[in-house]
Amino acid sequence: MREEDLGLVRTWLLRPHVRRWYDDVATVPYPDDAIADDLRAIRGEDPTDLYVIKLDGRPIGEIQSYRIDDHPEYAAMVALGRPAFGIDLFIGELELIGRGHGPALIRAFLRDVAFRRYGLDLCVIGPSRGNAAAIRAYEKAGFRFLKNYLEPDAREREHYLMELTRAELDAGEL
């Protein structure tokens, strides 16, 4: 992702189907908080890696990845006790929601980018417990439930931590 992509990211973040899950911290102005976080990462001030998701060359969303240990507060919340990286993503184009793109793009991103980038064997993702559609998509991508955890500053505090290992991803590719 580049700075010039942030206008499109802002547009996506303001769409109701994205905002419902990303406007989750009551104390910070949205979407300025998310855009500022992305800008810090683009400028190298935050170790999160950001990508624009493209489908047939068309930008459709955002995916980010990061080492869990690079974010100590989050690492304490999820308390994995082993090295892992995390991902977060959204599809910003409403007409593409529910069409099976999520699981396919997650698997491709993990296979082609993230597992190689971090050299780790474990990926986690932590959707809000109420985000049933995301949880189903992550299950279709191969993730399985690990445990519940709390994000104290979020509007919906209960989250559903899911995991996928490199071996599980590879086995699902056969």
mmCIF file with all atom_site columns, N, CA, C and O in Angstrom, residues 20 34 41 47 61 67 78 83 88 96-97 109 114 125 128 134 158 160 164 170 173:
data_model
loop_
_atom_site.group_PDB
_atom_site.id
_atom_site.type_symbol
_atom_site.label_atom_id
_atom_site.label_alt_id
_atom_site.label_comp_id
_atom_site.label_asym_id
_atom_site.label_entity_id
_atom_site.label_seq_id
_atom_site.pdbx_PDB_ins_code
_atom_site.Cartn_x
_atom_site.Cartn_y
_atom_site.Cartn_z
_atom_site.occupancy
_atom_site.B_iso_or_equiv
_atom_site.pdbx_formal_charge
_atom_site.auth_seq_id
_atom_site.auth_comp_id
_atom_site.auth_asym_id
_atom_site.auth_atom_id
_atom_site.pdbx_PDB_model_num
ATOM 1  N N  . ARG A 1 20  ? -19.095 -1.089  10.287 1.00 0.00 ? 20  ARG A N  1
ATOM 2  C CA . ARG A 1 20  ? -19.711 -1.860  11.376 1.00 0.00 ? 20  ARG A CA 1
ATOM 3  C C  . ARG A 1 20  ? -18.671 -2.589  12.224 1.00 0.00 ? 20  ARG A C  1
ATOM 4  O O  . ARG A 1 20  ? -18.811 -2.717  13.429 1.00 0.00 ? 20  ARG A O  1
ATOM 5  N N  . ALA A 1 34  ? -7.872  4.991   11.813 1.00 0.00 ? 34  ALA A N  1
ATOM 6  C CA . ALA A 1 34  ? -7.401  3.901   10.958 1.00 0.00 ? 34  ALA A CA 1
ATOM 7  C C  . ALA A 1 34  ? -6.472  4.423   9.870  1.00 0.00 ? 34  ALA A C  1
ATOM 8  O O  . ALA A 1 34  ? -5.442  3.802   9.566  1.00 0.00 ? 34  ALA A O  1
ATOM 9  N N  . ALA A 1 41  ? 2.305   3.036   9.261  1.00 0.00 ? 41  ALA A N  1
ATOM 10 C CA . ALA A 1 41  ? 2.878   1.796   8.733  1.00 0.00 ? 41  ALA A CA 1
ATOM 11 C C  . ALA A 1 41  ? 3.530   2.031   7.367  1.00 0.00 ? 41  ALA A C  1
ATOM 12 O O  . ALA A 1 41  ? 4.632   1.527   7.108  1.00 0.00 ? 41  ALA A O  1
ATOM 13 N N  . PRO A 1 47  ? 5.487   -1.503  12.469 1.00 0.00 ? 47  PRO A N  1
ATOM 14 C CA . PRO A 1 47  ? 5.948   -2.679  11.723 1.00 0.00 ? 47  PRO A CA 1
ATOM 15 C C  . PRO A 1 47  ? 4.857   -3.452  10.978 1.00 0.00 ? 47  PRO A C  1
ATOM 16 O O  . PRO A 1 47  ? 5.121   -4.526  10.439 1.00 0.00 ? 47  PRO A O  1
ATOM 17 N N  . GLY A 1 61  ? -10.086 -4.052  -1.534 1.00 0.00 ? 61  GLY A N  1
ATOM 18 C CA . GLY A 1 61  ? -10.016 -4.065  -0.080 1.00 0.00 ? 61  GLY A CA 1
ATOM 19 C C  . GLY A 1 61  ? -8.601  -3.927  0.431  1.00 0.00 ? 61  GLY A C  1
ATOM 20 O O  . GLY A 1 61  ? -7.674  -3.618  -0.316 1.00 0.00 ? 61  GLY A O  1
ATOM 21 N N  . ARG A 1 67  ? 3.729   -9.191  12.980 1.00 0.00 ? 67  ARG A N  1
ATOM 22 C CA . ARG A 1 67  ? 4.167   -10.132 14.026 1.00 0.00 ? 67  ARG A CA 1
ATOM 23 C C  . ARG A 1 67  ? 3.415   -9.767  15.304 1.00 0.00 ? 67  ARG A C  1
ATOM 24 O O  . ARG A 1 67  ? 3.409   -8.601  15.706 1.00 0.00 ? 67  ARG A O  1
ATOM 25 N N  . VAL A 1 78  ? -3.943  -11.716 23.573 1.00 0.00 ? 78  VAL A N  1
ATOM 26 C CA . VAL A 1 78  ? -4.145  -13.033 22.974 1.00 0.00 ? 78  VAL A CA 1
ATOM 27 C C  . VAL A 1 78  ? -3.324  -14.119 23.658 1.00 0.00 ? 78  VAL A C  1
ATOM 28 O O  . VAL A 1 78  ? -3.663  -15.297 23.563 1.00 0.00 ? 78  VAL A O  1
ATOM 29 N N  . PRO A 1 83  ? 5.564   -17.855 18.960 1.00 0.00 ? 83  PRO A N  1
ATOM 30 C CA . PRO A 1 83  ? 5.628   -16.854 17.887 1.00 0.00 ? 83  PRO A CA 1
ATOM 31 C C  . PRO A 1 83  ? 4.509   -17.049 16.864 1.00 0.00 ? 83  PRO A C  1
ATOM 32 O O  . PRO A 1 83  ? 4.185   -18.183 16.490 1.00 0.00 ? 83  PRO A O  1
ATOM 33 N N  . ASP A 1 88  ? -5.432  -9.017  9.368  1.00 0.00 ? 88  ASP A N  1
ATOM 34 C CA . ASP A 1 88  ? -6.738  -8.369  9.418  1.00 0.00 ? 88  ASP A CA 1
ATOM 35 C C  . ASP A 1 88  ? -7.054  -7.954  7.994  1.00 0.00 ? 88  ASP A C  1
ATOM 36 O O  . ASP A 1 88  ? -6.145  -7.606  7.230  1.00 0.00 ? 88  ASP A O  1
ATOM 37 N N  . LEU A 1 96  ? -19.063 -7.576  -3.752 1.00 0.00 ? 96  LEU A N  1
ATOM 38 C CA . LEU A 1 96  ? -18.166 -8.734  -3.733 1.00 0.00 ? 96  LEU A CA 1
ATOM 39 C C  . LEU A 1 96  ? -18.236 -9.514  -2.420 1.00 0.00 ? 96  LEU A C  1
ATOM 40 O O  . LEU A 1 96  ? -17.599 -10.559 -2.292 1.00 0.00 ? 96  LEU A O  1
ATOM 41 N N  . ILE A 1 97  ? -19.029 -9.024  -1.468 1.00 0.00 ? 97  ILE A N  1
ATOM 42 C CA . ILE A 1 97  ? -19.189 -9.707  -0.180 1.00 0.00 ? 97  ILE A CA 1
ATOM 43 C C  . ILE A 1 97  ? -20.057 -10.956 -0.370 1.00 0.00 ? 97  ILE A C  1
ATOM 44 O O  . ILE A 1 97  ? -21.058 -10.930 -1.085 1.00 0.00 ? 97  ILE A O  1
ATOM 45 N N  . PHE A 1 109 ? -2.857  -15.125 -0.007 1.00 0.00 ? 109 PHE A N  1
ATOM 46 C CA . PHE A 1 109 ? -1.985  -14.191 0.700  1.00 0.00 ? 109 PHE A CA 1
ATOM 47 C C  . PHE A 1 109 ? -1.080  -14.932 1.683  1.00 0.00 ? 109 PHE A C  1
ATOM 48 O O  . PHE A 1 109 ? 0.124   -14.676 1.745  1.00 0.00 ? 109 PHE A O  1
ATOM 49 N N  . ALA A 1 114 ? 2.603   -14.047 3.325  1.00 0.00 ? 114 ALA A N  1
ATOM 50 C CA . ALA A 1 114 ? 2.787   -13.911 4.774  1.00 0.00 ? 114 ALA A CA 1
ATOM 51 C C  . ALA A 1 114 ? 3.645   -14.992 5.421  1.00 0.00 ? 114 ALA A C  1
ATOM 52 O O  . ALA A 1 114 ? 4.538   -14.669 6.207  1.00 0.00 ? 114 ALA A O  1
ATOM 53 N N  . ILE A 1 125 ? -6.029  -14.832 13.622 1.00 0.00 ? 125 ILE A N  1
ATOM 54 C CA . ILE A 1 125 ? -6.937  -13.737 13.282 1.00 0.00 ? 125 ILE A CA 1
ATOM 55 C C  . ILE A 1 125 ? -7.980  -13.684 14.384 1.00 0.00 ? 125 ILE A C  1
ATOM 56 O O  . ILE A 1 125 ? -8.382  -14.718 14.912 1.00 0.00 ? 125 ILE A O  1
ATOM 57 N N  . SER A 1 128 ? -14.361 -9.994  15.861 1.00 0.00 ? 128 SER A N  1
ATOM 58 C CA . SER A 1 128 ? -15.350 -9.832  16.934 1.00 0.00 ? 128 SER A CA 1
ATOM 59 C C  . SER A 1 128 ? -16.243 -11.068 16.938 1.00 0.00 ? 128 SER A C  1
ATOM 60 O O  . SER A 1 128 ? -16.580 -11.610 15.881 1.00 0.00 ? 128 SER A O  1
ATOM 61 N N  . ALA A 1 134 ? -17.570 -13.135 8.933  1.00 0.00 ? 134 ALA A N  1
ATOM 62 C CA . ALA A 1 134 ? -16.105 -13.202 8.880  1.00 0.00 ? 134 ALA A CA 1
ATOM 63 C C  . ALA A 1 134 ? -15.620 -14.527 9.452  1.00 0.00 ? 134 ALA A C  1
ATOM 64 O O  . ALA A 1 134 ? -14.740 -15.175 8.872  1.00 0.00 ? 134 ALA A O  1
ATOM 65 N N  . GLU A 1 158 ? -15.653 -8.866  23.180 1.00 0.00 ? 158 GLU A N  1
ATOM 66 C CA . GLU A 1 158 ? -15.358 -10.291 23.020 1.00 0.00 ? 158 GLU A CA 1
ATOM 67 C C  . GLU A 1 158 ? -14.916 -10.594 21.592 1.00 0.00 ? 158 GLU A C  1
ATOM 68 O O  . GLU A 1 158 ? -15.600 -10.246 20.634 1.00 0.00 ? 158 GLU A O  1
ATOM 69 N N  . TYR A 1 160 ? -12.903 -13.652 18.973 1.00 0.00 ? 160 TYR A N  1
ATOM 70 C CA . TYR A 1 160 ? -12.849 -15.076 18.689 1.00 0.00 ? 160 TYR A CA 1
ATOM 71 C C  . TYR A 1 160 ? -11.521 -15.351 17.989 1.00 0.00 ? 160 TYR A C  1
ATOM 72 O O  . TYR A 1 160 ? -11.405 -15.121 16.787 1.00 0.00 ? 160 TYR A O  1
ATOM 73 N N  . LEU A 1 164 ? -4.278  -20.840 12.153 1.00 0.00 ? 164 LEU A N  1
ATOM 74 C CA . LEU A 1 164 ? -3.998  -21.684 11.000 1.00 0.00 ? 164 LEU A CA 1
ATOM 75 C C  . LEU A 1 164 ? -2.485  -21.842 10.921 1.00 0.00 ? 164 LEU A C  1
ATOM 76 O O  . LEU A 1 164 ? -1.753  -20.847 10.941 1.00 0.00 ? 164 LEU A O  1
ATOM 77 N N  . ASP A 1 170 ? -0.845  -25.881 3.841  1.00 0.00 ? 170 ASP A N  1
ATOM 78 C CA . ASP A 1 170 ? -0.263  -26.719 2.790  1.00 0.00 ? 170 ASP A CA 1
ATOM 79 C C  . ASP A 1 170 ? -1.100  -27.981 2.555  1.00 0.00 ? 170 ASP A C  1
ATOM 80 O O  . ASP A 1 170 ? -1.302  -28.392 1.422  1.00 0.00 ? 170 ASP A O  1
ATOM 81 N N  . GLU A 1 173 ? -4.096  -27.407 0.437  1.00 0.00 ? 173 GLU A N  1
ATOM 82 C CA . GLU A 1 173 ? -3.818  -27.051 -0.951 1.00 0.00 ? 173 GLU A CA 1
ATOM 83 C C  . GLU A 1 173 ? -3.790  -28.281 -1.860 1.00 0.00 ? 173 GLU A C  1
ATOM 84 O O  . GLU A 1 173 ? -3.751  -28.142 -3.074 1.00 0.00 ? 173 GLU A O  1
#
